[in-house]
Each structure stands twice: as structure tokens, then as C-alpha cells.
Short mmCIF file of C-alpha atoms and ligand atoms in Angstrom, two decimals:
data_model
loop_
_atom_site.label_atom_id
_atom_site.label_comp_id
_atom_site.label_asym_id
_atom_site.label_seq_id
_atom_site.Cartn_x
_atom_site.Cartn_y
_atom_site.Cartn_z
CA UNK A 1 0.00 0.00 0.00
CA UNK A 2 1.49 3.42 -0.91
CA UNK A 3 2.70 5.69 1.86
CA UNK A 4 0.57 8.61 2.98
CA UNK A 5 2.67 10.00 5.82
CA UNK A 6 6.34 10.37 6.68
CA UNK A 7 7.54 10.51 10.28
CA UNK A 8 10.91 12.18 10.80
CA UNK A 9 13.37 11.94 13.65
CA UNK A 10 15.22 15.25 14.07
CA UNK A 11 18.67 14.74 15.68
CA UNK A 12 21.26 13.42 13.20
CA UNK A 13 18.45 12.88 10.69
CA UNK A 14 17.44 16.48 9.84
CA UNK A 15 20.08 18.37 11.82
CA UNK A 16 23.48 17.51 13.30
CA UNK A 17 25.91 18.85 15.89
CA UNK A 18 29.18 18.60 14.00
CA UNK A 19 29.91 22.31 14.49
CA UNK A 20 28.78 22.44 18.11
CA UNK A 21 30.85 24.60 20.47
CA UNK A 22 33.20 22.78 22.87
CA UNK A 23 31.74 21.58 26.20
CA UNK A 24 33.52 24.38 28.07
CA UNK A 25 31.68 26.97 25.99
CA UNK A 26 28.32 25.30 26.73
CA UNK A 27 29.16 25.39 30.42
CA UNK A 28 30.13 29.07 30.24
CA UNK A 29 26.86 30.03 28.55
CA UNK A 30 24.80 27.87 30.92
CA UNK A 31 26.51 29.47 33.95
CA UNK A 32 25.76 32.93 32.53
CA UNK A 33 22.07 32.03 32.16
CA UNK A 34 21.99 30.49 35.64
CA UNK A 35 23.46 33.69 37.11
CA UNK A 36 20.78 35.82 35.41
CA UNK A 37 18.01 33.45 36.47
CA UNK A 38 19.18 33.12 40.08
CA UNK A 39 19.35 36.92 40.32
CA UNK A 40 15.75 37.17 39.09
CA UNK A 41 14.69 34.67 41.75
CA UNK A 42 16.63 36.59 44.42
CA UNK A 43 18.80 33.54 45.19
CA UNK A 44 22.23 34.50 46.47
CA UNK A 45 25.26 32.56 47.62
CA UNK A 46 25.12 29.79 45.01
CA UNK A 47 27.81 29.40 42.35
CA UNK A 48 25.89 29.72 39.04
CA UNK A 49 28.36 27.42 37.24
CA UNK A 50 27.82 24.69 39.84
CA UNK A 51 24.04 25.23 39.73
CA UNK A 52 23.92 24.90 35.94
CA UNK A 53 26.22 21.89 35.90
CA UNK A 54 24.31 20.13 38.69
CA UNK A 55 20.96 20.64 36.93
CA UNK A 56 22.38 19.40 33.65
CA UNK A 57 24.01 16.32 35.17
CA UNK A 58 20.77 15.47 36.99
CA UNK A 59 18.80 15.78 33.74
CA UNK A 60 21.22 13.51 31.91
CA UNK A 61 21.23 10.94 34.72
CA UNK A 62 17.43 10.87 34.80
CA UNK A 63 17.24 10.45 31.02
CA UNK A 64 19.85 7.69 31.07
CA UNK A 65 17.92 5.89 33.78
CA UNK A 66 14.66 6.18 31.78
CA UNK A 67 16.35 4.80 28.67
CA UNK A 68 17.62 1.84 30.66
CA UNK A 69 14.28 1.07 32.30
CA UNK A 70 10.69 1.89 31.35
CA UNK A 71 11.29 4.78 28.87
CA UNK A 72 8.97 6.97 30.94
CA UNK A 73 10.03 10.62 30.57
CA UNK A 74 11.25 11.94 33.92
CA UNK A 75 9.60 14.97 35.50
CA UNK A 76 12.57 17.23 34.84
CA UNK A 77 11.25 19.95 37.14
CA UNK A 78 11.29 17.52 40.07
CA UNK A 79 14.71 16.21 38.98
CA UNK A 80 16.12 19.75 38.98
CA UNK A 81 14.39 20.65 42.25
CA UNK A 82 15.93 17.69 44.03
CA UNK A 83 19.40 18.35 42.55
CA UNK A 84 19.20 22.00 43.62
CA UNK A 85 18.17 21.04 47.14
CA UNK A 86 21.42 19.10 47.42
CA UNK A 87 23.21 22.44 46.81
CA UNK A 88 21.10 24.23 49.42
CA UNK A 89 19.12 26.06 46.73
CA UNK A 90 15.51 25.50 47.72
CA UNK A 91 13.16 26.23 44.86
CA UNK A 92 9.70 24.92 44.07
CA UNK A 93 9.18 22.52 41.19
CA UNK A 94 8.09 25.12 38.63
CA UNK A 95 10.91 27.51 39.59
CA UNK A 96 13.42 24.69 39.30
CA UNK A 97 11.95 23.66 35.93
CA UNK A 98 12.25 27.25 34.66
CA UNK A 99 15.86 27.47 35.86
CA UNK A 100 16.70 24.18 34.14
CA UNK A 101 15.12 25.33 30.89
CA UNK A 102 16.90 28.69 31.09
CA UNK A 103 20.27 26.98 31.32
CA UNK A 104 19.57 24.46 28.56
CA UNK A 105 21.41 25.59 25.42
CA UNK A 106 19.64 24.16 22.38
CA UNK A 107 18.98 24.57 18.67
CA UNK A 108 21.29 26.72 16.55
CA UNK A 109 22.78 28.24 19.71
CA UNK A 110 23.64 24.70 20.81
CA UNK A 111 25.51 24.13 17.55
CA UNK A 112 22.76 22.38 15.64
CA UNK A 113 22.95 22.78 11.86
CA UNK A 114 20.38 21.46 9.44
CA UNK A 115 21.72 19.06 6.83
CA UNK A 116 22.01 21.20 3.68
CA UNK A 117 19.28 19.32 1.80
CA UNK A 118 16.86 18.93 4.73
CA UNK A 119 14.48 21.85 4.15
CA UNK A 120 14.31 21.31 0.37
CA UNK A 121 13.63 17.59 0.74
CA UNK A 122 10.87 18.17 3.29
CA UNK A 123 9.27 20.83 1.09
CA UNK A 124 9.36 18.57 -1.95
CA UNK A 125 7.82 15.67 -0.01
CA UNK A 126 5.08 18.02 1.14
CA UNK A 127 4.57 19.15 -2.49
CA UNK A 128 4.16 15.49 -3.42
CA UNK A 129 1.28 15.30 -0.98
CA UNK A 130 2.78 13.49 2.00
CA UNK A 131 1.72 14.34 5.52
CA UNK A 132 4.80 15.12 7.62
CA UNK A 133 5.34 14.54 11.33
CA UNK A 134 8.35 15.20 13.53
CA UNK A 135 8.83 12.43 16.13
CA UNK A 136 11.66 13.36 18.45
CA UNK A 137 13.14 12.61 21.86
CA UNK A 138 13.60 15.93 23.64
CA UNK A 139 13.55 17.11 27.23
CA UNK A 140 11.88 20.40 26.26
CA UNK A 141 8.90 20.76 23.95
CA UNK A 142 6.47 23.61 23.46
CA UNK A 143 7.51 26.92 21.97
CA UNK A 144 11.17 26.20 22.74
CA UNK A 145 11.21 23.24 20.35
CA UNK A 146 9.21 25.07 17.68
CA UNK A 147 11.57 28.07 17.87
CA UNK A 148 14.59 25.76 17.47
CA UNK A 149 13.00 24.25 14.35
CA UNK A 150 12.19 27.71 12.93
CA UNK A 151 15.72 28.98 13.47
CA UNK A 152 17.12 25.91 11.74
CA UNK A 153 14.82 26.49 8.74
CA UNK A 154 13.03 23.22 9.46
CA UNK A 155 9.64 24.71 10.27
CA UNK A 156 8.04 23.32 7.15
CA UNK A 157 4.45 23.30 8.36
CA UNK A 158 4.50 19.97 10.17
CA UNK A 159 1.17 18.17 10.28
CA UNK A 160 2.12 16.81 13.70
CA UNK A 161 4.97 17.48 16.13
CA UNK A 162 5.46 14.64 18.59
CA UNK A 163 7.96 15.46 21.34
CA UNK A 164 8.76 12.73 23.85
CA UNK A 165 8.49 14.98 26.89
CA UNK A 166 4.99 15.98 25.81
CA UNK A 167 3.95 12.36 25.16
CA UNK A 168 5.48 11.13 28.41
CA UNK A 169 7.70 8.43 26.89
CA UNK A 170 10.98 8.28 25.02
CA UNK A 171 11.34 6.51 21.68
CA UNK A 172 11.40 3.57 21.09
CA UNK A 173 8.28 3.43 23.26
CA UNK A 174 5.28 2.79 20.98
CA UNK A 175 3.34 5.74 22.44
CA UNK A 176 5.33 8.26 20.37
CA UNK A 177 4.62 6.53 17.06
CA UNK A 178 0.99 5.81 17.94
CA UNK A 179 0.54 9.45 18.91
CA UNK A 180 1.84 10.54 15.48
CA UNK A 181 -0.46 8.12 13.64
CA UNK A 182 -3.46 9.32 15.65
CA UNK A 183 -2.68 12.96 14.98
CA UNK A 184 -2.28 12.26 11.25
CA UNK A 185 -5.24 9.84 11.12
CA UNK A 186 -3.10 7.37 9.21
CA UNK A 187 -2.83 3.58 9.62
CA UNK A 188 0.64 2.16 10.45
CA UNK A 189 0.93 0.51 7.03
CA UNK A 190 0.55 3.94 5.34
CA UNK A 191 3.43 5.54 7.27
CA UNK A 192 7.21 5.50 6.89
CA UNK A 193 9.52 6.42 9.80
CA UNK A 194 12.77 8.13 8.75
CA UNK A 195 15.56 8.20 11.33
CA UNK A 196 19.18 7.52 12.14
CA UNK A 197 18.76 5.29 15.19
CA UNK A 198 18.19 1.57 14.69
CA UNK A 199 17.30 1.21 18.36
CA UNK A 200 14.93 4.17 18.74
CA UNK A 201 13.54 4.95 15.29
CA UNK A 202 13.69 1.71 13.33
CA UNK A 203 12.93 -0.88 16.03
CA UNK A 204 10.41 1.44 17.70
CA UNK A 205 8.43 2.13 14.53
CA UNK A 206 8.57 -1.46 13.31
CA UNK A 207 7.12 -2.65 16.62
CA UNK A 208 3.90 -0.80 15.81
CA UNK A 209 3.82 -1.88 12.15
CA UNK A 210 5.43 1.18 10.55
CA UNK A 211 8.02 0.66 7.78
CA UNK A 212 11.33 2.46 8.18
CA UNK A 213 14.02 4.30 6.24
CA UNK A 214 17.32 4.36 8.13
CA UNK A 215 19.81 7.19 7.64
CA UNK A 216 22.95 5.11 7.75
CA UNK A 217 25.26 5.88 10.67
CA UNK A 218 27.10 3.95 13.38
CA UNK A 219 24.61 1.18 14.28
CA UNK A 220 23.22 1.39 17.82
CA UNK A 221 21.43 -1.98 17.76
CA UNK A 222 22.03 -5.46 16.40
CA UNK A 223 19.58 -7.53 14.38
CA UNK A 224 17.39 -4.56 13.44
CA UNK A 225 16.79 -4.44 9.67
CA UNK A 226 15.20 -1.33 8.13
CA UNK A 227 13.07 -1.62 4.99
CA UNK A 228 15.06 1.18 3.29
CA UNK A 229 18.52 2.64 3.85
CA UNK A 230 20.02 5.92 2.64
CA UNK A 231 23.02 8.19 3.22
CA UNK A 232 21.71 11.60 2.12
CA UNK A 233 18.18 12.90 2.61
CA UNK A 234 17.91 13.83 -1.07
CA UNK A 235 17.97 10.10 -1.89
CA UNK A 236 14.46 9.88 -0.44
CA UNK A 237 13.18 11.85 -3.42
CA UNK A 238 14.20 9.15 -5.89
CA UNK A 239 12.75 6.25 -3.90
CA UNK A 240 9.88 4.75 -5.98
CA UNK A 241 7.77 4.42 -2.82
CA UNK A 242 7.98 8.19 -2.31
CA UNK A 243 7.24 9.40 -5.86
CA UNK A 244 3.81 10.56 -4.82
CA UNK A 245 1.41 10.27 -1.94
CA UNK A 246 -1.84 8.42 -2.31
CA UNK A 247 -4.63 9.93 -0.16
MG1 MG B 1 18.27 10.88 15.81
#
């Protein structure tokens, strides 16, 4: 059956971090943001660099733990609140969440660059009539995510934007893919998931009956076989299965 909808992973599929600033520069910017934010909250006596680093480490630990267990997205506000308590900075959950978000350097500022053919390929697929959904693992959704996409030139009028933190689960949990299909009103057999991770994108989509196109990179899973494989996004445009959409 011809495809009606294309689901796209974002990181290392549509944009990459090859030109990202060094870790020390991230830390410097995060500390600067933390200082501004702590001043707004009237918190004194805490080292902003330590605050930013502690929040970030706690976020990464929580995400790692979720990936290794039930894939349930952590409540990052609570994670940050508890980490800050350990530094003697006592904030409520929403204040801690806002501080964490303020110190999170993302998008173009975080060194993300769209692959040169990404926007043109997405636009052409849309012209061919395909519904397009972004299906991404991210700790921050909402306007922050949409702004990052806009700045990267990847705001192509998505028919659905599925962000793990908004769904409550990380890929490869089926909820993310099912959420995209529901939003698009498309059956699994009419959708193709495009992504660079065998473990998260390919295995996750296949588990709910969605075919996959893998952007070849260092494999992160064994025994997972995508239906299609490509190196450059522009190759999607010459795939017979993607010549045109069939409503
Ligand atoms: Mg990816």
C-alpha cells in the first residue's frame, strides 16, 4: 500500500551537531544564564556554574535511567528541584523547571545545523502530498522546540509534532509513534519512519507496524533491519515508494 505520511526523527536525521561549540563553551553560557536566572529569583550565595552543571548532570542521569528502564520521561522539574536542594538552593518545582530550561542551550545556539538538503527535501515531499510529522526525543517541547526548528529552517508546516516529553515516553516506546499516527489519522501501514537510530527509530516504529528508512550511521542496535537505507536525505526523493502520496 502506498505511503501517505512520513515521520521524521530530528537529531542526526534532519540536523546535526558537527559544528557544536566545545563543552567548556556550553558550560560558560549555561553558567551565565543560571546567574541571570538566580538573580531574578533573588537567590544568592550559590555558584551559578555549579548550579547549571548540577541541573544538567541530573537531567542527563534521569534520562539515562529512563532509557535503561521503562522509557517513561522523567519529570525534569522535580529532577532539577531535588538536585538544587542538594546544593542548598531551595526552589519549588516550577521555579526549578524554569531554571533548568533557562540553562539548557539548544537549537542553533547549541551548535545544531540542518543538513544542507533537509528543508528542500521536506518541502518537496510536502509538495508530493505526503503528511509530515516530527517524532523526536527531547527534554523540552512547546515553543522552545518550535523556535529551534524555525531557526534551523526546518519549520516546514508539520502536520504533527510529537515530542517525547509531551507524550510522556521516550522513543522507542510505541506511544510516540501511535501518537503521530493518531494525529495524522493514518494507519501504520501507510506511514514511513525516517531516522538515524536503529534502536529508537527503526525498532520502535517497526514494533507498531510502521516501515522504516534508516539514515545510515554507526549502528546502535544489532539484528534490526530497516526496509530502506540511505546516506543523504535527497535520496528519499528518488525512492519509488515516495514518488507521490496516495490519499
Ligand atoms: Mg536521531
